Structures are given as structure tokens and as C-alpha cells.
PDB file of C-alpha atoms in Angstrom:
ATOM      1  CA  UNK O  19       7.844  69.897  63.217  1.00 62.00           C
ATOM      2  CA  UNK O  20       9.543  69.086  66.759  1.00 71.00           C
ATOM      3  CA  UNK O  21       8.266  65.693  66.727  1.00 69.00           C
ATOM      4  CA  UNK O  22       9.486  64.872  63.300  1.00 70.00           C
ATOM      5  CA  UNK O  23      12.931  66.305  64.122  1.00 70.00           C
ATOM      6  CA  UNK O  24      12.988  63.985  67.096  1.00 68.00           C
ATOM      7  CA  UNK O  25      12.012  61.071  65.315  1.00 71.00           C
ATOM      8  CA  UNK O  26      14.511  61.726  62.702  1.00 73.00           C
ATOM      9  CA  UNK O  27      17.306  61.998  65.287  1.00 71.00           C
ATOM     10  CA  UNK O  28      16.069  58.878  66.850  1.00 70.00           C
ATOM     11  CA  UNK O  29      16.304  57.082  63.649  1.00 73.00           C
ATOM     12  CA  UNK O  30      19.695  58.292  63.070  1.00 73.00           C
ATOM     13  CA  UNK O  31      20.716  57.300  66.533  1.00 72.00           C
ATOM     14  CA  UNK O  32      19.388  53.891  66.042  1.00 68.00           C
ATOM     15  CA  UNK O  33      21.259  53.539  62.823  1.00 70.00           C
ATOM     16  CA  UNK O  34      24.424  54.599  64.569  1.00 69.00           C
ATOM     17  CA  UNK O  35      23.986  51.807  67.302  1.00 64.00           C
ATOM     18  CA  UNK O  36      23.300  49.164  64.706  1.00 59.00           C
ATOM     19  CA  UNK O  37      26.290  50.005  62.539  1.00 62.00           C
ATOM     20  CA  UNK O  38      28.366  50.087  65.982  1.00 64.00           C
ATOM     21  CA  UNK O  39      27.046  46.675  66.798  1.00 59.00           C
ATOM     22  CA  UNK O  40      27.696  45.247  63.247  1.00 55.00           C
ATOM     23  CA  UNK O  41      31.259  46.512  63.517  1.00 59.00           C
ATOM     24  CA  UNK O  42      31.578  45.085  67.021  1.00 61.00           C
ATOM     25  CA  UNK O  43      30.546  41.698  65.767  1.00 59.00           C
ATOM     26  CA  UNK O  44      32.923  41.857  62.981  1.00 59.00           C
ATOM     27  CA  UNK O  45      35.694  42.854  65.034  1.00 61.00           C
ATOM     28  CA  UNK O  46      35.142  40.025  67.466  1.00 61.00           C
ATOM     29  CA  UNK O  47      35.009  37.296  64.468  1.00 60.00           C
ATOM     30  CA  UNK O  48      38.329  38.783  63.122  1.00 62.00           C
ATOM     31  CA  UNK O  49      39.915  38.686  66.520  1.00 62.00           C
ATOM     32  CA  UNK O  50      38.709  35.064  67.120  1.00 60.00           C
ATOM     33  CA  UNK O  51      39.887  34.016  63.509  1.00 63.00           C
ATOM     34  CA  UNK O  52      43.143  35.611  64.165  1.00 65.00           C
ATOM     35  CA  UNK O  53      43.482  33.950  67.450  1.00 62.00           C
ATOM     36  CA  UNK O  54      42.707  30.465  66.294  1.00 63.00           C
ATOM     37  CA  UNK O  55      45.065  30.957  63.188  1.00 68.00           C
ATOM     38  CA  UNK O  56      48.051  32.007  65.172  1.00 69.00           C
ATOM     39  CA  UNK O  57      48.951  28.629  66.625  1.00 66.00           C
ATOM     40  CA  UNK O  58      48.710  26.671  63.216  1.00 71.00           C
ATOM     41  CA  UNK O  59      50.452  29.222  61.398  1.00 77.00           C
ATOM     42  CA  UNK O  60      53.350  29.368  63.958  1.00 77.00           C
ATOM     43  CA  UNK O  61      53.531  25.481  63.546  1.00 75.00           C
ATOM     44  CA  UNK O  62      53.704  25.868  59.840  1.00 81.00           C
ATOM     45  CA  UNK O  63      56.293  28.293  60.009  1.00 84.00           C
ATOM     46  CA  UNK O  64      58.551  26.438  62.359  1.00 83.00           C
ATOM     47  CA  UNK O  65      58.269  23.257  60.205  1.00 82.00           C
ATOM     48  CA  UNK O  66      59.057  25.239  57.240  1.00 85.00           C
ATOM     49  CA  UNK O  67      62.193  26.306  58.687  1.00 85.00           C
ATOM     50  CA  UNK O  68      63.407  23.036  59.653  1.00 84.00           C
ATOM     51  CA  UNK O  69      62.626  21.718  56.033  1.00 84.00           C
ATOM     52  CA  UNK O  70      65.178  24.450  55.091  1.00 84.00           C
ATOM     53  CA  UNK O  71      67.881  22.732  56.893  1.00 84.00           C
ATOM     54  CA  UNK O  72      69.770  20.488  54.629  1.00 85.00           C
ATOM     55  CA  UNK O  73      70.995  18.410  57.434  1.00 85.00           C
ATOM     56  CA  UNK O  74      67.598  16.946  58.272  1.00 83.00           C
ATOM     57  CA  UNK O  75      67.169  13.372  57.040  1.00 85.00           C
ATOM     58  CA  UNK O  76      64.408  12.458  54.405  1.00 86.00           C
ATOM     59  CA  UNK O  77      62.315  10.635  57.071  1.00 87.00           C
ATOM     60  CA  UNK O  78      62.044  13.692  59.232  1.00 85.00           C
ATOM     61  CA  UNK O  79      61.472  15.829  56.109  1.00 85.00           C
ATOM     62  CA  UNK O  80      58.436  13.665  55.316  1.00 85.00           C
ATOM     63  CA  UNK O  81      57.090  13.926  59.005  1.00 85.00           C
ATOM     64  CA  UNK O  82      57.547  17.696  58.835  1.00 83.00           C
ATOM     65  CA  UNK O  83      55.711  17.874  55.452  1.00 86.00           C
ATOM     66  CA  UNK O  84      52.825  15.807  56.705  1.00 83.00           C
ATOM     67  CA  UNK O  85      52.563  17.953  59.790  1.00 80.00           C
ATOM     68  CA  UNK O  86      52.486  21.115  57.825  1.00 84.00           C
ATOM     69  CA  UNK O  87      49.776  19.730  55.448  1.00 84.00           C
ATOM     70  CA  UNK O  88      47.718  18.501  58.496  1.00 77.00           C
ATOM     71  CA  UNK O  89      47.693  21.930  59.817  1.00 75.00           C
ATOM     72  CA  UNK O  90      46.967  23.585  56.464  1.00 81.00           C
ATOM     73  CA  UNK O  91      43.950  21.301  56.195  1.00 77.00           C
ATOM     74  CA  UNK O  92      42.726  22.477  59.775  1.00 70.00           C
ATOM     75  CA  UNK O  93      43.408  26.187  58.653  1.00 74.00           C
ATOM     76  CA  UNK O  94      41.190  25.534  55.540  1.00 76.00           C
ATOM     77  CA  UNK O  95      38.684  23.645  57.578  1.00 71.00           C
ATOM     78  CA  UNK O  96      38.327  26.547  60.066  1.00 69.00           C
ATOM     79  CA  UNK O  97      37.726  29.075  57.529  1.00 73.00           C
ATOM     80  CA  UNK O  98      35.229  27.036  55.460  1.00 71.00           C
ATOM     81  CA  UNK O  99      33.505  26.383  58.614  1.00 69.00           C
ATOM     82  CA  UNK O 100      32.953  30.234  59.012  1.00 69.00           C
ATOM     83  CA  UNK O 101      31.968  30.746  55.700  1.00 72.00           C
ATOM     84  CA  UNK O 102      29.359  27.820  55.771  1.00 72.00           C
ATOM     85  CA  UNK O 103      27.962  29.114  58.876  1.00 68.00           C
ATOM     86  CA  UNK O 104      27.587  32.752  57.551  1.00 68.00           C
ATOM     87  CA  UNK O 105      25.874  31.399  54.651  1.00 68.00           C
ATOM     88  CA  UNK O 106      23.363  29.496  56.680  1.00 67.00           C
ATOM     89  CA  UNK O 107      24.521  25.965  55.501  1.00 69.00           C
ATOM     90  CA  UNK O 108      26.551  23.139  56.980  1.00 73.00           C
ATOM     91  CA  UNK O 109      27.533  20.896  54.210  1.00 78.00           C
ATOM     92  CA  UNK O 110      28.018  17.145  55.386  1.00 85.00           C
ATOM     93  CA  UNK O 111      29.851  14.256  53.723  1.00 88.00           C
ATOM     94  CA  UNK O 112      29.001  11.501  56.058  1.00 92.00           C
ATOM     95  CA  UNK O 113      30.509   8.140  55.729  1.00 93.00           C
ATOM     96  CA  UNK O 114      30.865   4.963  57.917  1.00 95.00           C
ATOM     97  CA  UNK O 115      33.621   5.372  60.470  1.00 95.00           C
ATOM     98  CA  UNK O 116      35.002   3.247  63.087  1.00 96.00           C
ATOM     99  CA  UNK O 117      34.234   5.380  66.203  1.00 96.00           C
ATOM    100  CA  UNK O 118      37.001   4.006  68.168  1.00 96.00           C
ATOM    101  CA  UNK O 119      39.832   4.395  65.554  1.00 96.00           C
ATOM    102  CA  UNK O 120      38.529   7.980  64.924  1.00 96.00           C
ATOM    103  CA  UNK O 121      38.401   8.916  68.468  1.00 96.00           C
ATOM    104  CA  UNK O 122      41.926   7.649  69.212  1.00 94.00           C
ATOM    105  CA  UNK O 123      43.242  10.078  66.501  1.00 92.00           C
ATOM    106  CA  UNK O 124      41.074  13.158  67.618  1.00 93.00           C
ATOM    107  CA  UNK O 125      42.182  12.383  71.433  1.00 93.00           C
ATOM    108  CA  UNK O 126      45.905  12.507  70.377  1.00 89.00           C
ATOM    109  CA  UNK O 127      45.137  15.940  68.665  1.00 85.00           C
ATOM    110  CA  UNK O 128      43.237  17.289  71.887  1.00 90.00           C
ATOM    111  CA  UNK O 129      46.034  16.201  74.158  1.00 89.00           C
ATOM    112  CA  UNK O 130      48.374  18.410  72.077  1.00 81.00           C
ATOM    113  CA  UNK O 131      45.744  21.216  72.013  1.00 78.00           C
ATOM    114  CA  UNK O 132      45.389  21.040  75.922  1.00 83.00           C
ATOM    115  CA  UNK O 133      49.023  20.312  76.770  1.00 77.00           C
ATOM    116  CA  UNK O 134      49.813  23.802  77.583  1.00 76.00           C
ATOM    117  CA  UNK O 135      47.019  24.540  79.987  1.00 80.00           C
ATOM    118  CA  UNK O 136      47.831  21.553  82.312  1.00 84.00           C
ATOM    119  CA  UNK O 137      44.564  19.778  81.332  1.00 89.00           C
ATOM    120  CA  UNK O 138      44.390  15.897  81.285  1.00 92.00           C
ATOM    121  CA  UNK O 139      42.388  14.172  78.366  1.00 94.00           C
ATOM    122  CA  UNK O 140      40.913  11.001  79.584  1.00 95.00           C
ATOM    123  CA  UNK O 141      38.822   8.573  77.322  1.00 94.00           C
ATOM    124  CA  UNK O 142      36.250   5.831  78.245  1.00 95.00           C
ATOM    125  CA  UNK O 143      34.990   4.257  75.013  1.00 96.00           C
ATOM    126  CA  UNK O 144      32.475   1.631  75.776  1.00 96.00           C
ATOM    127  CA  UNK O 145      31.361   1.785  72.066  1.00 96.00           C
ATOM    128  CA  UNK O 146      34.098   1.641  69.316  1.00 96.00           C
ATOM    129  CA  UNK O 147      32.069   0.305  66.654  1.00 95.00           C
ATOM    130  CA  UNK O 148      30.827   1.578  63.069  1.00 95.00           C
ATOM    131  CA  UNK O 149      29.036   4.902  62.864  1.00 96.00           C
ATOM    132  CA  UNK O 150      27.745   6.902  60.232  1.00 94.00           C
ATOM    133  CA  UNK O 151      29.081  10.617  60.274  1.00 94.00           C
ATOM    134  CA  UNK O 152      31.263  13.346  58.699  1.00 93.00           C
ATOM    135  CA  UNK O 153      34.571  12.750  60.326  1.00 93.00           C
ATOM    136  CA  UNK O 154      35.954  16.217  59.557  1.00 87.00           C
ATOM    137  CA  UNK O 155      33.016  18.127  60.991  1.00 89.00           C
ATOM    138  CA  UNK O 156      32.604  15.879  64.053  1.00 93.00           C
ATOM    139  CA  UNK O 157      36.240  16.589  64.716  1.00 91.00           C
ATOM    140  CA  UNK O 158      35.439  20.341  64.688  1.00 87.00           C
ATOM    141  CA  UNK O 159      32.625  19.457  67.383  1.00 93.00           C
ATOM    142  CA  UNK O 160      35.152  17.922  69.522  1.00 94.00           C
ATOM    143  CA  UNK O 161      37.637  20.779  69.127  1.00 89.00           C
ATOM    144  CA  UNK O 162      35.133  23.629  69.704  1.00 89.00           C
ATOM    145  CA  UNK O 163      33.915  21.941  73.138  1.00 93.00           C
ATOM    146  CA  UNK O 164      37.343  21.003  74.095  1.00 93.00           C
ATOM    147  CA  UNK O 165      38.521  24.639  73.643  1.00 87.00           C
ATOM    148  CA  UNK O 166      35.583  25.983  75.885  1.00 89.00           C
ATOM    149  CA  UNK O 167      36.698  23.325  78.462  1.00 92.00           C
ATOM    150  CA  UNK O 168      40.393  24.637  78.358  1.00 90.00           C
ATOM    151  CA  UNK O 169      39.130  28.088  78.870  1.00 88.00           C
ATOM    152  CA  UNK O 170      36.969  27.007  81.820  1.00 90.00           C
ATOM    153  CA  UNK O 171      40.029  25.191  83.514  1.00 91.00           C
ATOM    154  CA  UNK O 172      42.638  27.925  83.715  1.00 87.00           C
ATOM    155  CA  UNK O 173      44.412  26.143  86.608  1.00 88.00           C
ATOM    156  CA  UNK O 174      44.134  22.558  84.771  1.00 89.00           C
ATOM    157  CA  UNK O 175      41.709  19.840  85.221  1.00 93.00           C
ATOM    158  CA  UNK O 176      40.155  16.835  83.322  1.00 95.00           C
ATOM    159  CA  UNK O 177      38.352  16.670  79.889  1.00 96.00           C
ATOM    160  CA  UNK O 178      36.710  13.281  79.454  1.00 97.00           C
ATOM    161  CA  UNK O 179      35.275  11.498  76.536  1.00 97.00           C
ATOM    162  CA  UNK O 180      32.825   8.912  77.042  1.00 97.00           C
ATOM    163  CA  UNK O 181      31.108   6.707  74.291  1.00 97.00           C
ATOM    164  CA  UNK O 182      27.985   4.243  74.808  1.00 96.00           C
ATOM    165  CA  UNK O 183      25.741   2.939  72.283  1.00 95.00           C
ATOM    166  CA  UNK O 184      21.713   1.994  72.474  1.00 92.00           C
ATOM    167  CA  UNK O 185      19.246   0.828  69.936  1.00 91.00           C
ATOM    168  CA  UNK O 186      20.106   2.506  66.482  1.00 91.00           C
ATOM    169  CA  UNK O 187      22.034   5.453  68.302  1.00 94.00           C
ATOM    170  CA  UNK O 188      25.235   6.147  70.030  1.00 96.00           C
ATOM    171  CA  UNK O 189      26.238   8.651  72.364  1.00 97.00           C
ATOM    172  CA  UNK O 190      29.254  10.780  72.809  1.00 97.00           C
ATOM    173  CA  UNK O 191      29.842  12.508  76.339  1.00 97.00           C
ATOM    174  CA  UNK O 192      32.206  15.438  76.522  1.00 97.00           C
ATOM    175  CA  UNK O 193      32.950  16.738  80.243  1.00 96.00           C
ATOM    176  CA  UNK O 194      35.076  19.033  82.046  1.00 96.00           C
ATOM    177  CA  UNK O 195      35.931  19.912  85.575  1.00 95.00           C
ATOM    178  CA  UNK O 196      35.903  23.414  84.978  1.00 92.00           C
ATOM    179  CA  UNK O 197      34.093  26.508  86.508  1.00 92.00           C
ATOM    180  CA  UNK O 198      30.799  25.637  84.877  1.00 93.00           C
ATOM    181  CA  UNK O 199      28.354  27.780  82.955  1.00 92.00           C
ATOM    182  CA  UNK O 200      26.383  30.349  84.824  1.00 91.00           C
ATOM    183  CA  UNK O 201      22.640  29.360  85.107  1.00 92.00           C
ATOM    184  CA  UNK O 202      21.525  32.482  83.211  1.00 92.00           C
ATOM    185  CA  UNK O 203      23.610  31.675  80.073  1.00 90.00           C
ATOM    186  CA  UNK O 204      22.739  27.910  79.809  1.00 92.00           C
ATOM    187  CA  UNK O 205      19.303  28.468  77.937  1.00 91.00           C
ATOM    188  CA  UNK O 206      21.046  30.672  75.311  1.00 89.00           C
ATOM    189  CA  UNK O 207      24.631  28.759  75.158  1.00 90.00           C
ATOM    190  CA  UNK O 208      24.072  27.359  71.759  1.00 90.00           C
ATOM    191  CA  UNK O 209      22.871  30.736  70.341  1.00 83.00           C
ATOM    192  CA  UNK O 210      25.484  32.671  68.062  1.00 76.00           C
ATOM    193  CA  UNK O 211      27.354  35.164  69.726  1.00 69.00           C
ATOM    194  CA  UNK O 212      26.869  34.108  73.292  1.00 70.00           C
ATOM    195  CA  UNK O 213      29.991  33.948  75.412  1.00 68.00           C
ATOM    196  CA  UNK O 214      30.903  33.459  79.004  1.00 63.00           C
ATOM    197  CA  UNK O 215      33.253  36.532  79.189  1.00 53.00           C
ATOM    198  CA  UNK O 216      36.192  35.073  77.368  1.00 55.00           C
ATOM    199  CA  UNK O 217      38.764  37.517  76.263  1.00 51.00           C
ATOM    200  CA  UNK O 218      38.718  36.084  72.846  1.00 50.00           C
ATOM    201  CA  UNK O 219      36.213  34.431  70.593  1.00 51.00           C
ATOM    202  CA  UNK O 220      32.835  35.309  68.901  1.00 53.00           C
ATOM    203  CA  UNK O 221      30.414  32.875  70.707  1.00 64.00           C
ATOM    204  CA  UNK O 222      30.106  31.013  67.417  1.00 75.00           C
ATOM    205  CA  UNK O 223      31.630  27.816  68.460  1.00 81.00           C
ATOM    206  CA  UNK O 224      28.784  26.071  70.309  1.00 89.00           C
ATOM    207  CA  UNK O 225      26.239  27.354  67.718  1.00 87.00           C
ATOM    208  CA  UNK O 226      28.478  25.673  65.100  1.00 86.00           C
ATOM    209  CA  UNK O 227      28.479  22.478  67.140  1.00 92.00           C
ATOM    210  CA  UNK O 228      24.677  22.551  67.434  1.00 92.00           C
ATOM    211  CA  UNK O 229      24.401  23.102  63.461  1.00 90.00           C
ATOM    212  CA  UNK O 230      26.714  19.946  62.907  1.00 91.00           C
ATOM    213  CA  UNK O 231      24.947  17.851  65.286  1.00 95.00           C
ATOM    214  CA  UNK O 232      21.475  18.729  63.930  1.00 92.00           C
ATOM    215  CA  UNK O 233      22.703  18.224  60.344  1.00 90.00           C
ATOM    216  CA  UNK O 234      23.521  14.469  61.360  1.00 92.00           C
ATOM    217  CA  UNK O 235      20.190  14.170  62.731  1.00 93.00           C
ATOM    218  CA  UNK O 236      21.459  13.962  66.202  1.00 95.00           C
ATOM    219  CA  UNK O 237      20.849  16.161  69.443  1.00 96.00           C
ATOM    220  CA  UNK O 238      22.788  17.864  71.927  1.00 97.00           C
ATOM    221  CA  UNK O 239      22.403  18.592  75.765  1.00 96.00           C
ATOM    222  CA  UNK O 240      24.240  20.550  78.366  1.00 96.00           C
ATOM    223  CA  UNK O 241      24.479  19.723  81.930  1.00 95.00           C
ATOM    224  CA  UNK O 242      26.544  22.064  84.100  1.00 94.00           C
ATOM    225  CA  UNK O 243      27.116  23.333  87.743  1.00 92.00           C
ATOM    226  CA  UNK O 244      28.905  26.180  88.991  1.00 92.00           C
ATOM    227  CA  UNK O 245      30.787  26.085  92.472  1.00 89.00           C
ATOM    228  CA  UNK O 246      27.985  25.812  95.390  1.00 86.00           C
ATOM    229  CA  UNK O 247      25.063  25.282  93.055  1.00 84.00           C
ATOM    230  CA  UNK O 248      24.563  21.546  94.207  1.00 81.00           C
ATOM    231  CA  UNK O 249      25.796  20.449  97.624  1.00 80.00           C
ATOM    232  CA  UNK O 250      28.482  18.026  97.520  1.00 78.00           C
ATOM    233  CA  UNK O 251      28.892  18.341  93.849  1.00 86.00           C
ATOM    234  CA  UNK O 252      31.914  19.681  92.167  1.00 90.00           C
ATOM    235  CA  UNK O 253      31.674  22.450  89.376  1.00 93.00           C
ATOM    236  CA  UNK O 254      31.896  21.384  85.590  1.00 95.00           C
ATOM    237  CA  UNK O 255      29.991  20.785  82.481  1.00 96.00           C
ATOM    238  CA  UNK O 256      28.853  17.970  80.119  1.00 97.00           C
ATOM    239  CA  UNK O 257      27.719  17.891  76.772  1.00 97.00           C
ATOM    240  CA  UNK O 258      25.802  14.804  75.844  1.00 98.00           C
ATOM    241  CA  UNK O 259      25.462  14.195  72.048  1.00 97.00           C
ATOM    242  CA  UNK O 260      23.208  11.494  70.707  1.00 97.00           C
ATOM    243  CA  UNK O 261      23.525  10.284  66.947  1.00 95.00           C
ATOM    244  CA  UNK O 262      21.843   7.814  64.724  1.00 94.00           C
ATOM    245  CA  UNK O 263      24.417   5.089  63.972  1.00 90.00           C
ATOM    246  CA  UNK O 264      23.191   4.743  60.545  1.00 85.00           C
ATOM    247  CA  UNK O 265      23.106   7.213  57.783  1.00 80.00           C
ATOM    248  CA  UNK O 266      21.318  10.444  58.962  1.00 61.00           C
ATOM    249  CA  UNK O 267      17.685  10.985  57.909  1.00 61.00           C
ATOM    250  CA  UNK O 268      17.822  14.875  57.416  1.00 48.00           C
ATOM    251  CA  UNK O 269      16.992  17.605  54.935  1.00 49.00           C
ATOM    252  CA  UNK O 270      20.492  19.142  55.442  1.00 48.00           C
ATOM    253  CA  UNK O 271      22.407  19.407  52.105  1.00 46.00           C
ATOM    254  CA  UNK O 272      24.909  16.815  51.713  1.00 45.00           C
ATOM    255  CA  UNK O 273      28.271  17.733  50.051  1.00 43.00           C
TER     256      UNK O 273
END
């Protein structure tokens, strides 16, 4: 009877622990979503106030309207991304894209995103030609990795974007001059809910990145160093993404 009572109590304790962990995950996800949405919502509110000013000329009104729509689309994209990931599916809509033109637009966005953190964005696009990808999903890949780079460079630094091509493939290299990722985290960095001690975030950013890259039939690798890990080498992280130039041959559902 005593053993049965102990077993029942242990089962109840385990259930409470599981419920506590589930609530913790939900809380972290909610905090991350709120954090990520605060900036676009503030921008939307500011431009909406400007649109209410009767003295604003029509050209500026169109500009403000376009910026509001752009942020609303980002808002919807972020929420859809979380929904897709929670369901275990990343729906892609691949098409042919001129890599250089697409990256020029994303780079402008990243410069705005990183401006407040004194981080400089540099690009070296050796390949600017056609590729086959979902431009919206791949933009999220860059935003997620750039967000991690910003957090790793609290005193400022450099975020670099490099492209190159080979036989049937193209590569995108995203690097930062930040603090680096601790060695013990590197094997698990693409797993869900793995974070490096950030005050916010769920640890889903890089897990979603890998899902998107895998969905394109590509692969992603991390190379990172912390201070003092390699003699004469500065700390930092580099993510290298290799993708097929043509339409991906994959079983991932297409939208």
C-alpha cells in the first residue's frame, strides 16, 4: 500500500512538472510573439496617425499606406509561420527569383532592423542570377538569423551577406562578429526551444530556419567561435546555406 501511494504521488508530481513545462513553453512563445509584434504595430500606429493629418500630401499618403501594408504583411507572415511550424508543415510557394535583386531588397530591410543596434550590414554578392525559391519564406530565414546576430552583437558589429554558385547549386553565407555560440549548444542549435540565454524568444527561430531550408531541398551548416577558442581568431558565427538553383526535388507540401 505504501509503495502504491508513493507511485501515485510520483505520477501526480510528474504530471505537475509536465504541466509546468508546457505552461513555461506557452509563456515563452507568447512573450516572443509579443516582442516581435511590438515594433511593426508601433510603426503601423505611427503611420496611421500621419495619414490622419489632412496636411499630408497625396504622395506621402501613398508611401505611408504602402509601409503600413508592408508591416501588416510581415505581421501575418510571422503568425502564419508559427502556425505552420506548430502543425509540422512549412508550405512553400517556390518560383524563379533574381537572387541579387531579391537580396538588395532584403538587405535594405535588415539595415533598418539592425540600425538601432549599431550593427553594419555588408554584402558581397558574387552570384546575383536566377534561383528557385519561396522569396517570403527565405526572407524569414535571413530575418531570423540576422535577429540572432543582433542579439550576439550588443555593442555593435558587422553582419555580412555573401553569395556564390557552383554546379547546380548556390550558397548564401550569413556571418556576424558577435560573441559566438557556446560549443555545448552548437550540436542542438537547430532544435526547437534551444536558446543561448536571451531575455526573449522561444528558441524556435533557427528551428524554423532549418525547416524552410530543408523544404527547399537545401542544407544549412553553422561554424562558430567564442572568444579565445582559436588562437588569433575573432569570435563570431557563420551560417552557410546551400540550395539547388532549380526547382527543389522534395516531398514537402507545396502551397
